[in-house]
Coordinates of C-alpha atoms in Angstrom, one line a residue:
X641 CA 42.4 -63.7 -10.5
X642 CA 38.9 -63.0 -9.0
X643 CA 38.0 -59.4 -8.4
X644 CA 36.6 -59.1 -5.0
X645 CA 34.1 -56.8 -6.5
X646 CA 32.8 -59.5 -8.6
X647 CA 32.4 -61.6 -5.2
X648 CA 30.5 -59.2 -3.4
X649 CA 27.6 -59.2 -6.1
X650 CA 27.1 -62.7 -6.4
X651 CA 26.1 -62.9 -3.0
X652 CA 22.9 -64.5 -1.8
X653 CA 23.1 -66.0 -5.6
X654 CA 22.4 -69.7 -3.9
X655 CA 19.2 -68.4 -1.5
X656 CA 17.7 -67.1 -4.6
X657 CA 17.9 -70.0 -6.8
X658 CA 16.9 -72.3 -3.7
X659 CA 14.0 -70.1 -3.1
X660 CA 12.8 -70.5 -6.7
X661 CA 13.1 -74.1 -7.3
X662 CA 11.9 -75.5 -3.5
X663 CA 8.2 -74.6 -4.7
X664 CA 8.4 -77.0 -7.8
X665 CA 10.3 -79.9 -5.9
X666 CA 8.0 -79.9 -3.6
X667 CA 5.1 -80.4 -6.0
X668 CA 7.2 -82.8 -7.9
X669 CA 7.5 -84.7 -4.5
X670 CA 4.3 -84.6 -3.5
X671 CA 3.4 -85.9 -7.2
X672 CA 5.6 -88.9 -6.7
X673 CA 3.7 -89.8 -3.3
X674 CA 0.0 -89.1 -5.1
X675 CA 1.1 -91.4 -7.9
X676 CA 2.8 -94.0 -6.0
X677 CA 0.2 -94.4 -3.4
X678 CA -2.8 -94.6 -6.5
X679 CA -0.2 -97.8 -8.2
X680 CA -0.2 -99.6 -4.5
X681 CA -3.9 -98.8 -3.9
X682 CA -4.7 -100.4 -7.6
X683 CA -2.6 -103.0 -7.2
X684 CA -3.4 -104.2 -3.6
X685 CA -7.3 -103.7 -4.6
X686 CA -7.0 -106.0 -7.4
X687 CA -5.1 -108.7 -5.6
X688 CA -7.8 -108.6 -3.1
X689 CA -10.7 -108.9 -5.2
X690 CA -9.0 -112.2 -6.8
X691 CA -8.7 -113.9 -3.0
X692 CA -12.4 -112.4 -2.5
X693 CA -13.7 -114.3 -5.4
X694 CA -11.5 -117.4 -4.5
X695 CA -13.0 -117.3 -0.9
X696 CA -16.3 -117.4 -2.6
X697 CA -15.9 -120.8 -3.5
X698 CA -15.8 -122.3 0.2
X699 CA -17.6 -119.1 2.2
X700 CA -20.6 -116.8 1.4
X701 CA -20.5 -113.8 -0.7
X702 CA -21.0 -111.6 2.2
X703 CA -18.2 -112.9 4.5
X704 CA -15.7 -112.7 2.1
X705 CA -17.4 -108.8 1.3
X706 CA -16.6 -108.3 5.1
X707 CA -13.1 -109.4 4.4
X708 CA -12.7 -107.8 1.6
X709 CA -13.5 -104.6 3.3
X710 CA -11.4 -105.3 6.4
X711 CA -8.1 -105.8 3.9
X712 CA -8.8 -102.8 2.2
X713 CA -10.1 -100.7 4.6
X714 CA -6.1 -100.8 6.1
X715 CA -4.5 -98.6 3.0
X716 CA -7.5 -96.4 1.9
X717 CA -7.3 -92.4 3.1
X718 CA -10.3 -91.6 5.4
X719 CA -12.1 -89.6 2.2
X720 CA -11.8 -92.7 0.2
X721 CA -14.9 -95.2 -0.4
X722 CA -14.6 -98.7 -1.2
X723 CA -17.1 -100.5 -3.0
X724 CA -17.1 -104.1 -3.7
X725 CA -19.6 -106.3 -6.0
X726 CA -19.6 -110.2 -6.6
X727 CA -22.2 -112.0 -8.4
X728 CA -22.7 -114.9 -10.6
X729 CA -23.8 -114.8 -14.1
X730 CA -25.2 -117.3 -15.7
X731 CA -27.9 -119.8 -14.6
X732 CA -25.5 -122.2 -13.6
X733 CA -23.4 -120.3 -10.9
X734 CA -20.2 -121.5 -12.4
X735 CA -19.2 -117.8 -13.5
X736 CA -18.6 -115.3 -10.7
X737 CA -18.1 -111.5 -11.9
X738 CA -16.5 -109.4 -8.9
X739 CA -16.3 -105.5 -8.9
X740 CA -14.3 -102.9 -7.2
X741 CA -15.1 -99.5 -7.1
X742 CA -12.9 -96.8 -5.5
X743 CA -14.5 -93.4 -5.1
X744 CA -12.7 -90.1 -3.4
X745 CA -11.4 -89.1 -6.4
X746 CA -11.9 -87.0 -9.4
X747 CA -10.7 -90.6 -11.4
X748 CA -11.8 -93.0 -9.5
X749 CA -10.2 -96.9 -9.4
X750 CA -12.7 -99.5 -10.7
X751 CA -11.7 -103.2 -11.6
X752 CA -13.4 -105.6 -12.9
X753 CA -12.6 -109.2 -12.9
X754 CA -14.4 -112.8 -14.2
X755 CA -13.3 -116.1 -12.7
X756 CA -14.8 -119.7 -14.0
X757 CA -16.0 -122.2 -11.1
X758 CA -14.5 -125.0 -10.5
X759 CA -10.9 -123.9 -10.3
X760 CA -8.3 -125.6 -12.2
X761 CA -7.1 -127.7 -9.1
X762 CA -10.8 -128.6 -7.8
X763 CA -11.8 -131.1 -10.9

């Protein structure tokens, strides 16, 4: 049997251990959200930067720029800069080169992406 003595001690046993582990949960939490929210940013930026360089292809660079930064503009924190780039290389025009920049950061996002003019469904 269980000495009522033994009882006694152990009390408050649970508080303790609580109040030692909620700091580290907490962080561990808080590094799932950080982490999480950095994957959906890079993700979302970089599926936006292919429909930017799509839109090129009908619209101006600076509309779909505008658009770009609309979309984007939605999931960014209020510390966070987005900068976008899209140009053509070559003397033909047939290349466009697009360019995302993130900045807020100490590692900042930055994709880079090439897509060949005409598309495989405009020939």
């Amino acid at each position: 049997m269980t000495n009522p003595a033994n009882l006694k001690n152990k009390t408050g046993q649970g508080l303790l251990e609580t109040v030692l582990i909620l700091p580290v949960a907490i962080a561990f939490i808080c590094l799932l959200l950080f982490v999480s929210y950095r994957a959906l940013l890079y993700f979302y930026v970089d599926h936006t930067l292919h429909e930017a360089m799509i839109c090129t292809d009908a619209n101006s660079r600076s509309h779909c720029s505008r658009n770009f930064e609309k979309k984007v503009s939605k999931i960014v924190l209020k510390k966070e800069q987005v900068r976008i780039e899209l140009y053509s290389n070559g003397f033909s025009g047939r290349q466009l080169k697009g360019k995302i920049s993130v900045i807020g950061w100490k590692y900042p996002i930055s994709i880079t992406k090439v897509m060949n003019f005409p598309l495989k469904g405009d020939r």
